CSV table of N, CA, C and O in Angstrom, one decimal:
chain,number,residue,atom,x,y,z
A,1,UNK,N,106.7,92.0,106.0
A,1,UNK,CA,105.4,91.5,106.1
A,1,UNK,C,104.5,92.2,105.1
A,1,UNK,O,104.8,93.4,104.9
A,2,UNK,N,103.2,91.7,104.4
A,2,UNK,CA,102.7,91.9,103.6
A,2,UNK,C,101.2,92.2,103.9
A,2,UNK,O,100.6,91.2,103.9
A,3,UNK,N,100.4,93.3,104.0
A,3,UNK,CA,99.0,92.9,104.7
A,3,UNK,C,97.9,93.6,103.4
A,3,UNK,O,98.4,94.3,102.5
A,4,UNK,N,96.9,93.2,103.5
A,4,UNK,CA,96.1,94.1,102.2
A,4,UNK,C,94.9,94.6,103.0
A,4,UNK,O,94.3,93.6,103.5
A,5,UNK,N,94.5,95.9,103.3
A,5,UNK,CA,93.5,96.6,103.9
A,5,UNK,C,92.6,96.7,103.0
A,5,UNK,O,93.0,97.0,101.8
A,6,UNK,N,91.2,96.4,103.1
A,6,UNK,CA,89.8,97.0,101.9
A,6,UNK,C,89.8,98.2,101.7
A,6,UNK,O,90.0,98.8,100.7
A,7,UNK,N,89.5,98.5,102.8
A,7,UNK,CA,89.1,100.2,103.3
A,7,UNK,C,90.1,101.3,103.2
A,7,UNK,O,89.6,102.3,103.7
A,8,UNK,N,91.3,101.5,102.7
A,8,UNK,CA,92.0,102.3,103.5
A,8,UNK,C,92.1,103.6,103.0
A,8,UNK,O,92.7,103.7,102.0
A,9,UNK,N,91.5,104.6,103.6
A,9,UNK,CA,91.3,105.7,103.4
A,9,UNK,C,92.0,107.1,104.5
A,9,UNK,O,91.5,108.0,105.2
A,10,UNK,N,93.4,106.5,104.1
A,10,UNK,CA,94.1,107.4,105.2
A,10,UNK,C,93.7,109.2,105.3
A,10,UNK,O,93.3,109.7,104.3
A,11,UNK,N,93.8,109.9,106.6
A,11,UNK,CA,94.6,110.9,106.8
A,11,UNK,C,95.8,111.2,106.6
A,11,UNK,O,96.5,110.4,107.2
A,12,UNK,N,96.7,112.3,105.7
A,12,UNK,CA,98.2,112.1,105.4
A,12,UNK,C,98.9,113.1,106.3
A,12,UNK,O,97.9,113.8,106.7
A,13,UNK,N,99.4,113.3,106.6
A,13,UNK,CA,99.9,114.8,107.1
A,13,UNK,C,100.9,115.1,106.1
A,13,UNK,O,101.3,114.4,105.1
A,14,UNK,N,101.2,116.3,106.7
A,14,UNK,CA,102.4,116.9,105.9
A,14,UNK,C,103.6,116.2,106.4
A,14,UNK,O,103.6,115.4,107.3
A,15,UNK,N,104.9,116.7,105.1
A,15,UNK,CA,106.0,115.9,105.3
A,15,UNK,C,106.9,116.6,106.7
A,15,UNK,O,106.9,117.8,106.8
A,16,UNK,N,107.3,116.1,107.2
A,16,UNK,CA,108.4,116.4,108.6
A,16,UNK,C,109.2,115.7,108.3
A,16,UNK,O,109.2,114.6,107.8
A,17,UNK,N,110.8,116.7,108.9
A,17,UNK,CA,112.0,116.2,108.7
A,17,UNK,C,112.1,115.2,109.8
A,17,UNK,O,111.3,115.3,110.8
A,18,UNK,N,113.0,113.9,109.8
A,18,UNK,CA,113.1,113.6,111.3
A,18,UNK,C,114.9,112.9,110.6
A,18,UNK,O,115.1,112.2,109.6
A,19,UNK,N,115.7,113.4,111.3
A,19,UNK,CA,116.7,112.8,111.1
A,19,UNK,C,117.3,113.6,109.3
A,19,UNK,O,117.2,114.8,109.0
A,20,UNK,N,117.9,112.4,108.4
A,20,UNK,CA,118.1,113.0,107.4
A,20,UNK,C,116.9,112.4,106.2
A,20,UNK,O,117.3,112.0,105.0
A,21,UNK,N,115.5,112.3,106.5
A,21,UNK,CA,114.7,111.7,106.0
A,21,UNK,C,113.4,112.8,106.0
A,21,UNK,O,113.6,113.9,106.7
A,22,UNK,N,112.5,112.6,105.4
A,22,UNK,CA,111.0,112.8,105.4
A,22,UNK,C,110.4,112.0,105.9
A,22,UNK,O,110.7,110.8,105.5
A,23,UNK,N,109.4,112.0,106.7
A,23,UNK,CA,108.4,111.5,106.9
A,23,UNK,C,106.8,111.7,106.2
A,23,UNK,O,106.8,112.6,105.3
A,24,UNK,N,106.0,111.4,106.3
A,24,UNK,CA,104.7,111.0,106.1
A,24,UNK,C,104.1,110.2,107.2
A,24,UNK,O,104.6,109.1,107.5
A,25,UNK,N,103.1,110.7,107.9
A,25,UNK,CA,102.2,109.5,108.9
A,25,UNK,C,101.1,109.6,108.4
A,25,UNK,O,100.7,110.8,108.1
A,26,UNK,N,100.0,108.0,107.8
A,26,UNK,CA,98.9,108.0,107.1
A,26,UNK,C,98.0,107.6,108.1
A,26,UNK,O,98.0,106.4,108.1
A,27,UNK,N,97.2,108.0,109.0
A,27,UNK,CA,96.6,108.1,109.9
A,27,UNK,C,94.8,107.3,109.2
A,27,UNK,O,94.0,107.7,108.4
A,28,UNK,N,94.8,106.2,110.0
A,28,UNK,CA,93.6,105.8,109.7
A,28,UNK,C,92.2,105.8,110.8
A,28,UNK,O,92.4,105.6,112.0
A,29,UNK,N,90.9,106.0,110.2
A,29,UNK,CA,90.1,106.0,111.5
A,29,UNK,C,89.9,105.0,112.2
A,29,UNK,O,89.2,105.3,113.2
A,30,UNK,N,90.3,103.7,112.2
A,30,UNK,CA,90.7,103.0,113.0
A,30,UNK,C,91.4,103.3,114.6
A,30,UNK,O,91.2,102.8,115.7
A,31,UNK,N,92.4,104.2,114.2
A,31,UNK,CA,93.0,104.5,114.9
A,31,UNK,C,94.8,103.7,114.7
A,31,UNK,O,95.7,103.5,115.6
A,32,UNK,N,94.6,103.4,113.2
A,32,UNK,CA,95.8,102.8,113.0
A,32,UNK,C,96.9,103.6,112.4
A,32,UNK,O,96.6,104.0,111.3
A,33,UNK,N,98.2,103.9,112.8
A,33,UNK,CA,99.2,104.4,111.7
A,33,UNK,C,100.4,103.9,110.9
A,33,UNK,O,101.0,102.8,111.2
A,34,UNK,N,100.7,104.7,109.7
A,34,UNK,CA,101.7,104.2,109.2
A,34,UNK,C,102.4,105.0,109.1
A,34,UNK,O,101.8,106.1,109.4
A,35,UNK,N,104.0,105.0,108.5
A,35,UNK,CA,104.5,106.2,108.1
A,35,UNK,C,105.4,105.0,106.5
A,35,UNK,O,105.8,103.9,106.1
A,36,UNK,N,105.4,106.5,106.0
A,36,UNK,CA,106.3,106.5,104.8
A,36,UNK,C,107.4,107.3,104.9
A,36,UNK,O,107.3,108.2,105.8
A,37,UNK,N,108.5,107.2,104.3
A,37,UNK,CA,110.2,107.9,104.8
A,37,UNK,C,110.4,108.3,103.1
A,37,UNK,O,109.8,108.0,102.1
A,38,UNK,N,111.2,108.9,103.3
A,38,UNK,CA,111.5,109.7,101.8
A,38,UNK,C,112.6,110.6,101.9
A,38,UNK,O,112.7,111.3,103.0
A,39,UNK,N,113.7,110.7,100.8
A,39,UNK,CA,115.0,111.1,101.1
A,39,UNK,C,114.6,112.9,100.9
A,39,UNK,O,114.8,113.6,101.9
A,40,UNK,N,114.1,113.3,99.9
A,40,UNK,CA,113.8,114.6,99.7
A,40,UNK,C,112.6,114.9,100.0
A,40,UNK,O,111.8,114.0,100.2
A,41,UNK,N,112.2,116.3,100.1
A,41,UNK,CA,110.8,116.6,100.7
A,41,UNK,C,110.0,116.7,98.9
A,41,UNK,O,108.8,116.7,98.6
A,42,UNK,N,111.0,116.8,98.1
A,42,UNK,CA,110.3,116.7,96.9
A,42,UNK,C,109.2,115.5,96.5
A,42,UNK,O,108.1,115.4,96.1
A,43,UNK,N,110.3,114.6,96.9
A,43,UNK,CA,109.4,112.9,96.8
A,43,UNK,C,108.2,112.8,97.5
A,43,UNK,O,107.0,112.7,97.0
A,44,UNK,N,108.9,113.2,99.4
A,44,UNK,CA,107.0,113.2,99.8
A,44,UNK,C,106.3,114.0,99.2
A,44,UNK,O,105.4,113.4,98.6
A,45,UNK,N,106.4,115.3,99.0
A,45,UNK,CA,105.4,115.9,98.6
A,45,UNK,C,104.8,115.6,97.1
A,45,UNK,O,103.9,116.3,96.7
A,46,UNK,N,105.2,114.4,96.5
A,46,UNK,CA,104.4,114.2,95.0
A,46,UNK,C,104.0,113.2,95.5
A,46,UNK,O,103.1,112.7,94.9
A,47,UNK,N,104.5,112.6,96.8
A,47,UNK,CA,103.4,111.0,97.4
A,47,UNK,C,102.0,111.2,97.8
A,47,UNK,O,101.1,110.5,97.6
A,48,UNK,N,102.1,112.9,98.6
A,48,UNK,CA,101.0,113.5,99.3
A,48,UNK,C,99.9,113.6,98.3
A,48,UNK,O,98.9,113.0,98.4
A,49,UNK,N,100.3,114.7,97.0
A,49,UNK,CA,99.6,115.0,96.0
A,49,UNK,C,99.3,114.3,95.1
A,49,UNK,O,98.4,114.6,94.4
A,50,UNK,N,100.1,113.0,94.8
A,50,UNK,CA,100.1,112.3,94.1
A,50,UNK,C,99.2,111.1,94.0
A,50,UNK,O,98.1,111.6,93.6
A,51,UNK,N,99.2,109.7,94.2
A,51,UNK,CA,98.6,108.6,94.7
A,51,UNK,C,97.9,108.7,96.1
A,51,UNK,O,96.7,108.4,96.1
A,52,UNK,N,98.4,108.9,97.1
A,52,UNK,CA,98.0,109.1,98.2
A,52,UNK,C,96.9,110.3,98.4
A,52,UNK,O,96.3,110.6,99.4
A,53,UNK,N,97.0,110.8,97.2
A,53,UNK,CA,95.5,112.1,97.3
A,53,UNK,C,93.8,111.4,96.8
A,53,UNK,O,92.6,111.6,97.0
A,54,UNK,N,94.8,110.4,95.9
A,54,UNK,CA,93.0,109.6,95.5
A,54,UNK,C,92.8,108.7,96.7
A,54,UNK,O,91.7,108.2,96.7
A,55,UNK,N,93.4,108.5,97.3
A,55,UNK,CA,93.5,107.6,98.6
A,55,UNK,C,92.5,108.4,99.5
A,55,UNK,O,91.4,108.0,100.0
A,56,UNK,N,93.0,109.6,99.7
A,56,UNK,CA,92.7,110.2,100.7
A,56,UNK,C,91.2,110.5,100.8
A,56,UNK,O,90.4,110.5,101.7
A,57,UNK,N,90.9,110.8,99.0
A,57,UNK,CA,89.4,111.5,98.6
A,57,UNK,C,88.7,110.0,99.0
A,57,UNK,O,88.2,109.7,100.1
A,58,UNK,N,88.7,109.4,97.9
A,58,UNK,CA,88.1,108.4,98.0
A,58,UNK,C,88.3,107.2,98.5
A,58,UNK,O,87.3,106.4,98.5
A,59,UNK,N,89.5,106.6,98.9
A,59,UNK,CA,89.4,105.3,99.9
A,59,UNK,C,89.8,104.3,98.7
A,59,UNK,O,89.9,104.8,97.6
A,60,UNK,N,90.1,103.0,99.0
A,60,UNK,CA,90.3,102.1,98.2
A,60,UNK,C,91.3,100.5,98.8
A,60,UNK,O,91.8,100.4,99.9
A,61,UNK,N,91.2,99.6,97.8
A,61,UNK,CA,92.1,98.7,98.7
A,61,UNK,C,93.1,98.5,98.1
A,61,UNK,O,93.3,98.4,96.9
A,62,UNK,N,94.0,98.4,99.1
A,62,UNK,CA,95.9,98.3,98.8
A,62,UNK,C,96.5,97.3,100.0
A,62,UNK,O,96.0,97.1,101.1
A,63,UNK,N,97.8,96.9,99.7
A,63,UNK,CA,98.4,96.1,99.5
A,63,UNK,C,100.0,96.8,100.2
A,63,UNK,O,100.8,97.4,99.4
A,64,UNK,N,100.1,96.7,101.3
A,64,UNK,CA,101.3,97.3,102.2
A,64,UNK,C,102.6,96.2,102.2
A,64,UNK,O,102.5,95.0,102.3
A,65,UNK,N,103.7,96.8,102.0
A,65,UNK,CA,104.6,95.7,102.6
A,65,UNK,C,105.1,96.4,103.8
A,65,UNK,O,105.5,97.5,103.7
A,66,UNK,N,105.3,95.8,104.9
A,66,UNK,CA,105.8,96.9,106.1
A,66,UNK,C,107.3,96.0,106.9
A,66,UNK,O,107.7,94.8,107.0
A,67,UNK,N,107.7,97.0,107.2
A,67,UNK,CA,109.0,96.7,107.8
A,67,UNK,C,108.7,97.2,109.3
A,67,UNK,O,107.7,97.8,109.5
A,68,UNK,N,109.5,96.9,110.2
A,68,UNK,CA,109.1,96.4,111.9
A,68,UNK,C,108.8,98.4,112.3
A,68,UNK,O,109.7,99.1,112.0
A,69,UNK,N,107.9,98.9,112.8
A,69,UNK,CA,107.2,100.3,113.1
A,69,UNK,C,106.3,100.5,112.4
A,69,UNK,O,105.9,101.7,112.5
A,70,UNK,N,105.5,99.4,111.4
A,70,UNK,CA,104.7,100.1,110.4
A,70,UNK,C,105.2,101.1,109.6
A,70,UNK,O,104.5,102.1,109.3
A,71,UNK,N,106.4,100.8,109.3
A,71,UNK,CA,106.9,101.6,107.9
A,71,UNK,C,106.8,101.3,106.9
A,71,UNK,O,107.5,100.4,106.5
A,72,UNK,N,105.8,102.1,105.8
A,72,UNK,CA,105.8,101.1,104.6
A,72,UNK,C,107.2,100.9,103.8
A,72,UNK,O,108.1,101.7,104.0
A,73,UNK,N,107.4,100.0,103.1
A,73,UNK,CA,108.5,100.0,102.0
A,73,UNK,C,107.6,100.1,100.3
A,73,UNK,O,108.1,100.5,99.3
A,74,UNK,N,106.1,99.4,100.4
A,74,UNK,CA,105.9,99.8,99.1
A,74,UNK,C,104.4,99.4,99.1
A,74,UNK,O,104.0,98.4,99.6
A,75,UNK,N,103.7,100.3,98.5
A,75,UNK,CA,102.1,100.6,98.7
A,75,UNK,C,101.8,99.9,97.3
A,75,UNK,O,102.5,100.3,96.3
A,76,UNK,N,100.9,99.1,97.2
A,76,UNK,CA,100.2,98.7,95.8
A,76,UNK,C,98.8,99.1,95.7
A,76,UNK,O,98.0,98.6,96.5
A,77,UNK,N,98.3,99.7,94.9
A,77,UNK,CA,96.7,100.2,94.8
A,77,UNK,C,95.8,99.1,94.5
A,77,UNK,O,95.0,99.5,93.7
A,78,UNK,N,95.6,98.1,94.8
A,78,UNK,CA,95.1,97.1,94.2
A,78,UNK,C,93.3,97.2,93.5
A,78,UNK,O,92.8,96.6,92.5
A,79,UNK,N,92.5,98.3,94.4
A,79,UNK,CA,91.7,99.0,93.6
A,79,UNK,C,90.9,100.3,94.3
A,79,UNK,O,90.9,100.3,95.6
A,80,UNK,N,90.3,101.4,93.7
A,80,UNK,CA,90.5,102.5,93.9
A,80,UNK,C,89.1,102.8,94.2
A,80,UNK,O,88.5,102.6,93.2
A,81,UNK,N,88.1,103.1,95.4
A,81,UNK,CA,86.5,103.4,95.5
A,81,UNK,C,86.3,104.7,94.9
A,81,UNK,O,85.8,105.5,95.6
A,82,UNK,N,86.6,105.0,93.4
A,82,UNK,CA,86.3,106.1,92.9
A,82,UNK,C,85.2,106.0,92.3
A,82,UNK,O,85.2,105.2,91.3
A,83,UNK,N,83.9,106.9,92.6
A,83,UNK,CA,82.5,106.5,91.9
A,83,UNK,C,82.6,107.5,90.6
A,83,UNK,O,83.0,108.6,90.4
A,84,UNK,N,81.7,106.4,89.7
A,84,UNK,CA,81.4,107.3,88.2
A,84,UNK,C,80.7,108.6,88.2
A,84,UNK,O,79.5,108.8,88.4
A,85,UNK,N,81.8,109.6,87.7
A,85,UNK,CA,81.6,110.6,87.4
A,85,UNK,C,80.2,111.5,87.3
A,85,UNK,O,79.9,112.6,87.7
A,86,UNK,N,79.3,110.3,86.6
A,86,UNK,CA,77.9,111.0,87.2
A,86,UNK,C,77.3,110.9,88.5
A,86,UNK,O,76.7,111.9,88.9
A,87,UNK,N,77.5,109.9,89.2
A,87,UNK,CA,77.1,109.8,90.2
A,87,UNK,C,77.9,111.1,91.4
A,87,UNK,O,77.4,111.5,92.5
A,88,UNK,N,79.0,111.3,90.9
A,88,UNK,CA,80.1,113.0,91.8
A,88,UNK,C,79.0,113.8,90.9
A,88,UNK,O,78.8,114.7,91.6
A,89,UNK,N,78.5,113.9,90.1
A,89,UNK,CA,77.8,115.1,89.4
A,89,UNK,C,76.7,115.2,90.3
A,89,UNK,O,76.6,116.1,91.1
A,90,UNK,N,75.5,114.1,90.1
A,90,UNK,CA,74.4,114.0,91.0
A,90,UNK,C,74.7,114.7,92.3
A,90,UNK,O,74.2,115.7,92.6
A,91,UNK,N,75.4,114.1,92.8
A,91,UNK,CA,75.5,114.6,95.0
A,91,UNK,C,75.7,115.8,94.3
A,91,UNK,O,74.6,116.5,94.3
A,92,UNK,N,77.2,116.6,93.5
A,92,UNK,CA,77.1,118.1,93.8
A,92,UNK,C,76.2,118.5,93.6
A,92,UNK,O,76.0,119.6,94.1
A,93,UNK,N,74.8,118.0,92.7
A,93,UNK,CA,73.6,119.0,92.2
A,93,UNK,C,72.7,118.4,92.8
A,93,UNK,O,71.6,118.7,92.4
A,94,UNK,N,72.8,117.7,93.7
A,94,UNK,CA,71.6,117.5,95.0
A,94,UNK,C,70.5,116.5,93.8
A,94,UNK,O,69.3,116.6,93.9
A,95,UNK,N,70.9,115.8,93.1
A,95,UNK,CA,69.7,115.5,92.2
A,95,UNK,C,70.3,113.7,92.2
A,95,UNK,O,69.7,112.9,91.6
């Protein structure tokens, strides 16, 4: 199944073992979850730091394919709420 969220600006948690896998749970304020699976903790952790960190800062809309638990199998960024540079300058300087 294929769904595309506007908003999605998960919470990620850290990776946890469960079985012979990684997890990830992307916790949204909705109150909705997903998880991501990953063979090495290496993988999650460049998912966490990686893509999923501009996710996290800033929010954006993407493009889920999910398999039956809301497991993702593959996230597409389709576009990113990251504001121009001056405008991150302005808020830190209150101006």
């Amino acid at each position: 199944m294929e769904i595309v969220i506007d908003n999605f600006k998960p919470k990620v948690t850290r990776p946890f073992k469960r079985k012979n896998e990684y997890w990830i749970k992307l916790l949204l304020p909705e109150g909705e979850e997903y998880v991501m699976k990953f063979k090495t903790p290496l993988e999650a952790e460049d998912a966490v730091y990686g893509m999923l960190d501009d996710l996290q800062v800033y929010g954006g809309k993407v493009k889920l394919k999910l398999r039956e638990g809301n497991v993702i199998e593959k996230i597409e960024v389709l576009e990113l709420h990251k504001p121009p540079a001056k405008d991150l300058i302005e808020d830190y300087l209150g101006g």
